[in-house]
Amino acid sequence: MLCLRVCSHFRSDVETALAGLGEEGVRVQAYPAICTLRRGRCDLAEARVTPPPEGYDGALVLLGCDGETQAAPPDPRVHLVKLDHCVHLLAGPDVLEPEMQAGAYLVTAGWIKQWREHLRVMGFDRETAGQFFRECTRELLLLDTGNDTRAVEELEAMARYLGVPCRSRYVGLDYLRLFLSGAVAKWRHLAAEAKTKEVLAQANRKVADYAMAFDLLVRLSHITDEEATIAAIQELFAMLFGCTNLVYAQVDEGRVREIFAADERPQDRLDLQQALDALHEGYLIMPSGNGFFLRIDYQDAVLGLMLVREIPFPAYRDQYLNLGLAISNLCGLAISNARTFVKLQETEQNLRRERDINASLFEQVRALADMDPLTELLNRRRFSELAEIEFARAKRYSKPIAVIMLDIDHFKRVNDTYGHGVGDQVLKAIAERLRAVRVSDILARYGGEELVALCPETSAREAERLAERLRLALRGSAIDTTEGAIPMTASIGVAVLEDGVDHLDALVDRADQALYAAKSAGRDCVRVYGSGADVSEP
């Protein structure tokens, strides 16, 4: 059971994300939000020092960005998950850093609901607040998880109040789910590991204590296999009692499971089970009087039953019995340790397997979030993120950059004639051919049968040649499908960064207009925005 402590700004999003994960045994506990979303302003004092609620095994404190509380919490059951910035719960640095570098002031749905109170705490009236935000930020940016329908209204109200632009960017809850899943899994792994270590430490302490009192049992404390432990116990009893006709019954849940004996008799199993059922104390004298049954148990659990028969000196039977009773619990400890060791090994293997599975699933989910599942190219969202970075770099350093838009000619005819399954085969084959032409560019499926490539450090003439190479690579040979070879062509539009293009969307729009011109010119050709010339040489 885990208590998940989180800033009240994020409580609704965290609860929704946890519900989507199906996490059981996790209780969300919010601490007061008194920050201004600036690093070092979270007050985690109470969240850090408060022990987990009764019935819970630990507490996990998220948003651990309090610069003054770097030390570990006093209660070892309380763990901090430290972040550079609380908004990193909702999206990764690759999403947030470009926005902050571009001058955006990041807000969340939980924060924006109390923006008036935040401005008051910051000591602003309307005039000074507007002046401050206009000087320090380009726009207000809401990281919209889709969990609060009124967040956009509050964002617009704050923007009007301050006199600054505003924008909403949908981030969803997928990143938060991954973050919470990883944090909870890591805590469970650490908790299980600590518990396993404690169990093993207790077992080792008990073995050491008994070994100091009984030197003859030292060997048992080092055996981790139950059958080897049983063999050692039989050897010990044979040495103490001077007899070799010993029978050991392995007991599990009150039943005799397996018998270990040098000379097993047909009646032994029945005799052992009857003796086990009749035992009210730790032993039972045999009817013949020259032997006894000795129960091997540990902490009220019966683990085995030893049959000592044909004692060489029956007159000393009671002394043998008292000696057997004195060491039976230690023998039970040895058996228990062997079984515990096997369980610990299984637990360790399961934890290691679960950790590997979680790591693999995380990598798969992260890859799927960026990839079009059919063509295995980047999807439109990831393309936009990477392209924005390259576009900003090209603008900043006056470097050339080009966008190539490609649309498969008459693709609807393929779907209508052969079916969407064949259409998918065509799309995958085209993606492979385009990847083979130039793998260094940012290539993505833009939508439907449209593909797009962003080409950094590429001039207008180089972009024209590359587009023609892509066109020829596609029309060079028919595409093999389950319905036979199908010839395909594509119309391609090219646009390069020029004066007056201030945004990536404008550059993509120009490439799209050039693509439309290529289609209007009869398809299977290349057109460059602002130029009517065909490209005849690759």
Coordinates of C-alpha atoms in Angstrom, one line a residue:
M1 CA 0.0 0.0 0.0
L2 CA 1.4 3.4 -1.1
C3 CA 0.5 6.9 -0.2
L4 CA 1.2 9.2 -3.2
R5 CA 1.7 12.8 -2.0
V6 CA 1.2 15.4 -4.7
C7 CA 0.8 19.1 -5.1
S8 CA -3.0 20.0 -5.1
H9 CA -2.5 21.6 -8.5
F10 CA -1.9 18.1 -10.0
R11 CA -4.2 16.0 -7.8
S12 CA -7.0 15.7 -10.4
D13 CA -4.6 14.8 -13.2
V14 CA -2.8 12.3 -11.0
E15 CA -6.0 10.6 -9.9
T16 CA -7.2 10.3 -13.4
A17 CA -3.9 8.9 -14.6
L18 CA -3.8 6.3 -11.8
A19 CA -7.3 5.3 -12.7
G20 CA -6.2 4.7 -16.3
L21 CA -3.3 2.6 -15.1
G22 CA -5.6 0.4 -12.9
E23 CA -3.2 0.9 -9.9
E24 CA -4.6 -0.6 -6.8
G25 CA -3.3 0.1 -3.3
V26 CA -2.2 3.7 -4.2
R27 CA -3.9 6.5 -2.3
V28 CA -3.4 10.1 -3.5
Q29 CA -2.8 12.7 -0.8
A30 CA -2.5 16.4 -1.8
Y31 CA -0.4 18.9 0.1
P32 CA -1.2 22.7 -0.2
A33 CA 0.0 24.4 -3.4
I34 CA 1.7 27.7 -2.5
C35 CA 4.2 27.9 -5.3
T36 CA 4.4 30.3 -8.2
L37 CA 5.7 27.5 -10.6
R38 CA 9.2 28.8 -10.1
R39 CA 12.0 26.4 -9.0
G40 CA 12.7 26.3 -5.3
R41 CA 9.3 27.6 -4.1
C42 CA 7.5 24.3 -3.2
D43 CA 7.0 23.9 0.5
L44 CA 7.4 20.2 1.2
A45 CA 8.3 20.4 4.9
E46 CA 5.1 18.7 6.1
A47 CA 4.9 16.2 3.2
R48 CA 8.5 15.1 3.9
V49 CA 8.3 14.6 7.7
T50 CA 4.8 13.1 7.9
P51 CA 4.9 9.3 8.2
P52 CA 2.7 7.2 5.9
P53 CA -0.9 6.8 7.1
E54 CA -1.8 3.8 9.2
G55 CA -2.0 0.7 7.0
Y56 CA 0.3 2.0 4.3
D57 CA 3.8 0.7 3.7
G58 CA 5.3 3.9 2.4
A59 CA 4.8 7.4 1.0
L60 CA 6.1 8.8 -2.3
V61 CA 6.3 12.6 -2.5
L62 CA 6.2 14.0 -6.0
L63 CA 7.3 17.4 -7.2
G64 CA 10.3 17.3 -4.9
C65 CA 11.8 20.6 -6.2
D66 CA 12.2 22.4 -2.9
G67 CA 15.7 23.7 -3.0
E68 CA 16.1 23.9 0.7
T69 CA 15.2 20.3 1.5
Q70 CA 17.8 18.2 -0.3
A71 CA 18.3 15.8 2.7
A72 CA 16.4 12.5 2.8
P73 CA 13.2 12.5 4.8
P74 CA 13.6 11.4 8.4
D75 CA 11.2 8.4 8.0
P76 CA 12.9 5.9 5.6
R77 CA 9.4 4.9 4.4
V78 CA 9.0 8.3 2.8
H79 CA 10.7 8.8 -0.5
L80 CA 11.2 12.0 -2.6
V81 CA 10.8 12.0 -6.4
K82 CA 12.8 15.2 -7.2
L83 CA 12.1 17.1 -10.4
D84 CA 13.8 20.1 -11.9
H85 CA 10.4 21.6 -12.5
C86 CA 6.9 20.4 -11.4
V87 CA 5.5 20.7 -14.9
H88 CA 7.9 17.9 -15.9
L89 CA 5.1 15.6 -14.6
L90 CA 3.1 16.4 -17.7
A91 CA 5.7 16.4 -20.5
G92 CA 9.3 15.8 -21.0
P93 CA 12.1 18.4 -21.5
D94 CA 12.1 17.9 -25.3
V95 CA 8.5 19.3 -25.3
L96 CA 8.9 22.0 -22.6
E97 CA 12.4 23.4 -23.1
P98 CA 11.7 24.8 -26.6
E99 CA 8.6 26.5 -25.3
M100 CA 10.4 28.0 -22.3
Q101 CA 13.3 29.1 -24.5
A102 CA 10.8 30.7 -26.8
G103 CA 9.6 32.8 -23.9
A104 CA 6.4 31.0 -22.9
Y105 CA 5.2 31.2 -19.3
L106 CA 4.0 27.6 -18.5
V107 CA 0.9 27.1 -16.5
T108 CA -1.2 24.0 -15.6
A109 CA -4.9 23.5 -15.3
G110 CA -4.6 23.3 -11.5
W111 CA -2.6 26.5 -11.3
I112 CA -4.7 28.6 -13.7
K113 CA -7.8 28.1 -11.6
Q114 CA -6.2 30.1 -8.8
W115 CA -4.3 32.7 -10.9
R116 CA -5.9 35.7 -9.2
E117 CA -4.7 34.3 -5.8
H118 CA -1.2 33.6 -7.2
L119 CA -0.9 37.2 -8.5
R120 CA -2.0 38.5 -5.1
V121 CA 0.6 36.3 -3.3
M122 CA 3.2 37.6 -5.7
G123 CA 2.3 41.1 -4.6
F124 CA 1.0 42.3 -8.0
D125 CA -1.9 44.6 -8.8
R126 CA -3.3 44.6 -12.3
E127 CA -0.9 47.3 -13.6
T128 CA 2.3 45.8 -12.1
A129 CA 1.3 42.3 -13.0
G130 CA 0.7 43.2 -16.6
Q131 CA 3.9 45.1 -16.8
F132 CA 5.9 42.3 -15.3
F133 CA 4.5 39.6 -17.5
R134 CA 4.8 41.7 -20.7
E135 CA 8.4 42.3 -19.9
C136 CA 9.3 38.7 -18.8
T137 CA 7.3 36.5 -21.2
R138 CA 6.1 36.3 -24.7
E139 CA 2.9 34.4 -24.0
L140 CA 1.0 32.3 -21.4
L141 CA 1.1 28.6 -22.4
L142 CA -1.4 26.2 -20.8
L143 CA -0.3 22.6 -20.7
D144 CA -3.7 21.1 -21.3
T145 CA -4.2 17.5 -20.1
G146 CA -7.9 17.5 -21.2
N147 CA -8.9 16.8 -17.7
D148 CA -10.4 20.3 -16.9
T149 CA -12.8 21.8 -19.4
R150 CA -12.6 25.3 -17.8
A151 CA -8.9 25.6 -17.9
V152 CA -8.9 27.3 -21.3
E153 CA -11.5 29.9 -20.1
E154 CA -9.3 30.8 -17.1
L155 CA -6.3 31.0 -19.3
E156 CA -8.0 33.5 -21.6
A157 CA -9.3 35.5 -18.6
M158 CA -5.8 35.8 -17.2
A159 CA -4.4 36.8 -20.6
R160 CA -7.0 39.5 -20.9
Y161 CA -6.3 40.7 -17.4
L162 CA -2.5 40.9 -18.1
G163 CA -2.7 42.1 -21.7
V164 CA -0.5 39.2 -23.0
P165 CA -1.1 36.6 -25.7
C166 CA -2.0 33.1 -24.6
R167 CA -2.0 29.6 -26.1
S168 CA -3.1 26.1 -25.1
R169 CA -1.0 23.0 -25.9
Y170 CA -2.6 19.6 -25.5
V171 CA -0.2 17.2 -23.7
G172 CA -2.7 14.6 -22.5
L173 CA -2.1 12.2 -19.7
D174 CA 0.1 9.6 -21.4
Y175 CA 3.4 11.1 -20.2
L176 CA 2.0 11.4 -16.6
R177 CA 0.8 7.8 -16.7
L178 CA 4.3 6.6 -17.8
F179 CA 5.9 8.8 -15.1
L180 CA 3.6 7.5 -12.4
S181 CA 3.9 3.9 -13.5
G182 CA 7.7 4.1 -13.4
A183 CA 7.7 5.9 -10.0
V184 CA 5.3 3.4 -8.4
A185 CA 7.1 0.4 -9.9
K186 CA 10.4 1.6 -8.7
W187 CA 9.0 2.2 -5.2
R188 CA 7.5 -1.3 -5.1
H189 CA 10.8 -2.8 -6.3
L190 CA 12.7 -1.0 -3.6
A191 CA 10.1 -1.9 -0.9
A192 CA 10.2 -5.6 -2.0
E193 CA 14.0 -5.5 -2.1
A194 CA 14.1 -4.0 1.4
K195 CA 11.6 -6.5 2.8
T196 CA 13.5 -9.4 1.1
K197 CA 16.8 -8.2 2.6
E198 CA 15.2 -7.9 6.1
V199 CA 13.7 -11.4 5.9
L200 CA 17.1 -12.8 4.8
A201 CA 18.8 -10.8 7.6
Q202 CA 16.4 -12.1 10.2
A203 CA 16.9 -15.7 9.0
N204 CA 20.7 -15.3 9.1
R205 CA 20.6 -13.8 12.6
K206 CA 18.5 -16.8 13.9
V207 CA 20.9 -19.3 12.2
A208 CA 23.9 -17.5 13.7
D209 CA 22.3 -17.5 17.2
Y210 CA 21.5 -21.2 17.2
A211 CA 24.9 -22.1 15.6
M212 CA 26.7 -20.4 18.5
A213 CA 24.9 -22.7 21.0
F214 CA 25.1 -25.9 18.9
D215 CA 28.3 -26.3 17.0
L216 CA 27.1 -29.5 15.5
L217 CA 24.4 -27.6 13.6
V218 CA 26.8 -25.1 11.9
R219 CA 26.7 -27.0 8.7
L220 CA 22.9 -26.8 8.5
S221 CA 23.0 -23.0 8.6
H222 CA 24.9 -22.9 5.3
I223 CA 22.8 -25.2 3.3
T224 CA 20.2 -23.6 1.0
D225 CA 18.7 -26.7 -0.6
E226 CA 16.0 -28.5 1.3
E227 CA 17.1 -32.1 0.2
A228 CA 20.7 -31.3 1.2
T229 CA 19.5 -30.0 4.5
I230 CA 17.4 -33.2 5.1
A231 CA 20.5 -35.3 4.3
A232 CA 22.6 -33.3 6.8
I233 CA 19.9 -33.7 9.5
Q234 CA 19.8 -37.5 8.9
E235 CA 23.6 -37.5 9.2
L236 CA 23.4 -35.5 12.4
F237 CA 20.8 -37.8 14.0
A238 CA 22.8 -40.9 12.9
M239 CA 25.9 -39.5 14.6
L240 CA 24.1 -38.6 17.8
F241 CA 22.0 -41.7 18.2
G242 CA 24.3 -44.3 16.7
C243 CA 21.7 -45.7 14.3
T244 CA 21.4 -45.6 10.5
N245 CA 17.8 -46.8 10.1
L246 CA 16.4 -43.3 10.0
V247 CA 13.3 -42.2 8.0
Y248 CA 12.5 -38.5 7.3
A249 CA 9.2 -37.4 6.0
Q250 CA 8.9 -34.1 4.2
V251 CA 5.7 -32.4 5.4
D252 CA 3.7 -29.7 3.6
E253 CA 0.3 -28.4 4.9
G254 CA -0.1 -31.4 7.2
R255 CA 0.5 -34.1 4.6
V256 CA 3.5 -36.4 4.0
R257 CA 4.9 -35.4 0.6
E258 CA 8.1 -37.3 0.2
I259 CA 10.0 -39.9 2.2
F260 CA 13.8 -39.9 2.6
A261 CA 15.2 -43.2 3.9
A262 CA 18.1 -45.6 3.1
D263 CA 15.7 -48.6 3.6
E264 CA 12.1 -47.5 3.0
R265 CA 9.4 -50.0 4.0
P266 CA 6.0 -50.3 2.4
Q267 CA 4.3 -49.4 5.7
D268 CA 6.4 -46.4 6.4
R269 CA 4.2 -43.8 4.6
L270 CA 1.1 -44.9 6.4
D271 CA 2.8 -45.1 9.8
L272 CA 4.3 -41.6 9.3
Q273 CA 1.0 -40.0 8.3
Q274 CA -0.9 -41.7 11.2
A275 CA 1.8 -40.5 13.6
L276 CA 1.7 -37.0 12.2
D277 CA -2.1 -36.9 12.7
A278 CA -1.8 -38.3 16.2
L279 CA 1.0 -35.9 17.4
H280 CA -0.3 -33.5 20.1
E281 CA 3.2 -32.7 21.3
G282 CA 6.6 -32.7 19.6
Y283 CA 7.1 -36.5 19.8
L284 CA 5.4 -39.9 19.8
I285 CA 6.9 -43.2 21.3
M286 CA 6.7 -46.2 19.0
P287 CA 4.6 -49.1 20.3
S288 CA 7.8 -51.3 20.3
G289 CA 9.4 -48.9 22.7
N290 CA 12.8 -48.8 21.0
G291 CA 12.1 -45.7 18.8
F292 CA 10.1 -42.5 18.5
F293 CA 8.6 -40.1 16.0
L294 CA 10.0 -36.5 16.3
R295 CA 8.3 -33.6 14.8
I296 CA 10.4 -31.0 12.9
D297 CA 8.7 -27.6 13.0
Y298 CA 9.5 -23.9 13.1
Q299 CA 7.2 -21.1 14.2
D300 CA 4.1 -23.4 14.5
A301 CA 4.6 -24.8 11.0
V302 CA 5.2 -28.5 10.7
L303 CA 8.0 -29.0 8.1
G304 CA 9.0 -32.6 8.6
L305 CA 8.8 -35.8 10.7
M306 CA 11.8 -37.9 11.8
L307 CA 11.3 -41.6 12.6
V308 CA 14.1 -42.9 14.8
R309 CA 13.8 -46.7 15.2
E310 CA 15.9 -49.6 16.4
I311 CA 18.0 -47.5 18.8
P312 CA 21.2 -49.4 19.7
F313 CA 20.7 -48.7 23.4
P314 CA 17.0 -48.7 24.2
A315 CA 17.7 -47.9 27.8
Y316 CA 18.9 -44.5 26.8
R317 CA 15.8 -43.8 24.7
D318 CA 14.5 -40.9 26.9
Q319 CA 18.0 -39.3 26.8
Y320 CA 18.0 -39.6 23.0
L321 CA 14.5 -38.2 22.8
N322 CA 15.4 -35.2 25.0
L323 CA 18.4 -34.5 22.8
G324 CA 16.2 -34.8 19.7
L325 CA 13.7 -32.3 21.1
A326 CA 16.5 -29.9 21.9
I327 CA 17.7 -29.7 18.3
S328 CA 14.4 -30.3 16.5
N329 CA 13.6 -26.6 16.4
L330 CA 17.0 -25.8 15.0
C331 CA 16.5 -28.5 12.4
G332 CA 13.2 -26.8 11.6
L333 CA 15.0 -23.5 11.3
A334 CA 17.4 -25.0 8.7
I335 CA 14.5 -26.5 6.7
S336 CA 12.6 -23.1 6.9
N337 CA 15.8 -21.3 5.8
A338 CA 16.1 -23.6 2.8
R339 CA 12.5 -23.0 1.7
T340 CA 12.8 -19.3 2.4
F341 CA 16.0 -19.1 0.3
V342 CA 14.2 -20.8 -2.7
K343 CA 11.3 -18.3 -2.3
L344 CA 13.7 -15.4 -2.1
Q345 CA 15.4 -16.6 -5.3
E346 CA 12.1 -16.8 -7.0
T347 CA 11.1 -13.3 -5.7
E348 CA 14.4 -11.9 -6.9
Q349 CA 14.0 -13.5 -10.3
N350 CA 10.4 -12.2 -10.6
L351 CA 11.5 -8.7 -9.5
R352 CA 14.3 -8.7 -12.1
R353 CA 11.9 -10.0 -14.8
E354 CA 9.3 -7.4 -13.9
R355 CA 12.0 -4.6 -14.0
D356 CA 13.2 -5.8 -17.4
I357 CA 9.6 -6.0 -18.7
N358 CA 8.8 -2.5 -17.4
A359 CA 11.9 -1.1 -19.0
S360 CA 11.1 -2.8 -22.3
L361 CA 7.5 -1.6 -22.2
F362 CA 8.5 1.9 -21.4
E363 CA 10.8 2.0 -24.4
Q364 CA 8.1 0.5 -26.6
V365 CA 5.5 2.9 -25.5
R366 CA 7.9 5.8 -26.0
A367 CA 8.7 4.6 -29.5
L368 CA 5.0 4.1 -30.4
A369 CA 4.1 7.5 -29.2
D370 CA 6.5 9.0 -31.8
M371 CA 5.9 6.6 -34.6
D372 CA 3.3 5.9 -37.2
P373 CA 2.5 2.2 -36.6
L374 CA 2.0 1.3 -40.3
T375 CA 5.0 2.9 -42.1
E376 CA 7.2 3.1 -39.0
L377 CA 8.0 6.7 -39.9
L378 CA 7.6 9.5 -37.5
N379 CA 4.0 10.6 -36.8
R380 CA 2.8 14.2 -37.4
R381 CA 3.1 15.2 -33.8
R382 CA 6.7 14.1 -33.4
F383 CA 7.6 15.6 -36.8
S384 CA 6.2 18.9 -35.7
E385 CA 8.3 18.8 -32.5
L386 CA 11.6 18.0 -34.2
A387 CA 10.9 20.2 -37.2
E388 CA 10.2 23.2 -34.9
I389 CA 13.6 22.8 -33.3
E390 CA 15.4 22.5 -36.7
F391 CA 13.4 25.5 -38.1
A392 CA 14.3 27.6 -35.1
R393 CA 18.0 26.7 -35.5
A394 CA 17.9 27.5 -39.2
K395 CA 16.3 30.9 -38.5
R396 CA 18.8 31.7 -35.7
Y397 CA 21.9 30.9 -37.6
S398 CA 20.6 31.8 -41.1
K399 CA 21.0 28.3 -42.4
P400 CA 19.2 26.8 -45.4
I401 CA 16.3 24.4 -44.7
A402 CA 13.7 22.8 -46.9
V403 CA 10.4 21.0 -46.6
I404 CA 9.4 18.3 -49.2
M405 CA 5.7 17.3 -49.3
L406 CA 4.9 14.0 -51.2
D407 CA 1.4 12.7 -52.1
I408 CA 0.9 9.3 -53.7
D409 CA -0.9 9.7 -57.0
H410 CA -4.3 7.9 -57.3
F411 CA -3.9 6.2 -54.0
K412 CA -7.6 6.1 -53.5
R413 CA -7.9 4.0 -56.7
V414 CA -5.6 1.4 -55.1
N415 CA -7.8 1.1 -52.0
D416 CA -11.0 1.0 -54.0
T417 CA -9.6 -1.6 -56.4
Y418 CA -7.6 -3.9 -54.2
G419 CA -8.7 -3.0 -50.7
H420 CA -7.2 -1.2 -47.8
G421 CA -4.9 -4.1 -46.9
V422 CA -3.1 -3.8 -50.2
G423 CA -3.1 0.0 -49.8
D424 CA -1.3 -0.5 -46.5
Q425 CA 1.3 -2.7 -48.3
V426 CA 1.9 0.1 -50.8
L427 CA 2.3 2.7 -48.1
K428 CA 4.9 0.6 -46.2
A429 CA 6.9 -0.1 -49.4
I430 CA 6.9 3.5 -50.4
A431 CA 8.2 4.5 -46.9
E432 CA 11.0 2.0 -47.3
R433 CA 12.0 3.4 -50.6
L434 CA 12.0 6.9 -49.3
R435 CA 14.1 5.9 -46.3
A436 CA 16.7 4.4 -48.6
V437 CA 17.1 7.6 -50.5
R438 CA 18.1 9.8 -47.6
V439 CA 18.0 8.6 -44.0
S440 CA 19.5 11.8 -42.4
D441 CA 16.3 13.9 -42.9
I442 CA 13.3 14.0 -40.6
L443 CA 10.8 11.9 -42.6
A444 CA 7.2 11.5 -41.4
R445 CA 3.7 10.4 -42.4
Y446 CA 1.8 13.6 -42.4
G447 CA -1.6 12.1 -42.9
G448 CA -3.3 9.6 -45.2
E449 CA -1.1 9.2 -48.3
E450 CA 0.9 12.3 -47.6
L451 CA 4.5 12.1 -46.5
V452 CA 6.8 15.0 -45.5
A453 CA 10.5 15.4 -45.1
L454 CA 12.3 18.3 -43.4
C455 CA 15.8 18.7 -44.8
P456 CA 18.2 20.8 -42.7
E457 CA 21.3 22.4 -44.3
T458 CA 19.6 21.9 -47.7
S459 CA 19.5 24.7 -50.4
A460 CA 16.8 25.2 -53.0
R461 CA 18.7 23.4 -55.7
E462 CA 19.6 20.5 -53.4
A463 CA 16.0 20.2 -52.3
E464 CA 14.9 20.0 -56.0
R465 CA 17.4 17.3 -56.8
L466 CA 16.4 15.3 -53.7
A467 CA 12.7 15.6 -54.5
E468 CA 13.4 14.3 -58.0
R469 CA 15.4 11.4 -56.6
L470 CA 12.5 10.5 -54.4
R471 CA 10.1 10.7 -57.3
L472 CA 12.3 8.4 -59.4
A473 CA 12.9 6.0 -56.6
L474 CA 9.1 5.5 -56.4
R475 CA 8.3 5.2 -60.1
G476 CA 11.4 3.2 -60.9
S477 CA 9.7 -0.2 -60.4
A478 CA 6.3 -1.4 -59.5
I479 CA 5.5 -2.3 -55.9
D480 CA 5.0 -6.0 -55.1
T481 CA 1.8 -6.7 -53.2
T482 CA -0.3 -9.8 -52.5
E483 CA -2.4 -8.7 -55.5
G484 CA 0.6 -8.5 -57.8
A485 CA 2.9 -5.7 -58.8
I486 CA 1.3 -2.2 -58.8
P487 CA 3.1 0.8 -60.5
M488 CA 2.9 3.9 -58.4
T489 CA 4.0 7.5 -58.8
A490 CA 3.9 10.6 -56.6
S491 CA 3.5 14.3 -56.9
I492 CA 6.0 16.3 -54.9
G493 CA 6.1 19.9 -53.6
V494 CA 9.2 21.7 -52.4
A495 CA 9.6 24.9 -50.3
V496 CA 12.7 26.5 -48.9
L497 CA 13.3 29.0 -46.1
E498 CA 13.1 32.5 -47.5
D499 CA 12.6 36.0 -46.1
G500 CA 9.1 36.5 -44.8
V501 CA 8.7 32.9 -43.6
D502 CA 8.7 33.3 -39.8
H503 CA 7.0 30.0 -38.8
L504 CA 7.3 26.4 -39.6
D505 CA 3.6 26.2 -40.5
A506 CA 4.2 28.8 -43.2
L507 CA 7.0 26.8 -44.7
V508 CA 5.0 23.6 -44.7
D509 CA 2.0 25.5 -46.2
R510 CA 4.3 26.6 -49.1
A511 CA 5.4 23.1 -49.7
D512 CA 1.8 22.0 -49.7
Q513 CA 0.9 24.7 -52.3
A514 CA 3.8 23.5 -54.5
L515 CA 2.4 19.9 -54.1
Y516 CA -1.0 21.1 -55.3
A517 CA 0.7 22.7 -58.3
A518 CA 2.4 19.4 -59.1
K519 CA -0.9 17.6 -59.0
S520 CA -2.5 20.3 -61.2
A521 CA 0.4 19.8 -63.7
G522 CA -0.6 16.2 -64.3
R523 CA 1.0 14.4 -61.3
D524 CA 4.3 12.4 -61.2
C525 CA 6.3 15.6 -61.1
V526 CA 8.1 18.0 -58.8
R527 CA 7.2 21.6 -58.3
V528 CA 9.0 24.2 -56.2
Y529 CA 7.2 27.1 -54.5
G530 CA 7.8 30.3 -56.4
S531 CA 9.2 28.5 -59.5
G532 CA 7.5 26.9 -62.5
A533 CA 10.6 24.9 -63.6
D534 CA 10.6 21.1 -63.8
V535 CA 13.6 19.2 -62.6
S536 CA 14.8 16.8 -65.2
E537 CA 18.1 15.6 -63.8
P538 CA 18.4 13.7 -60.4

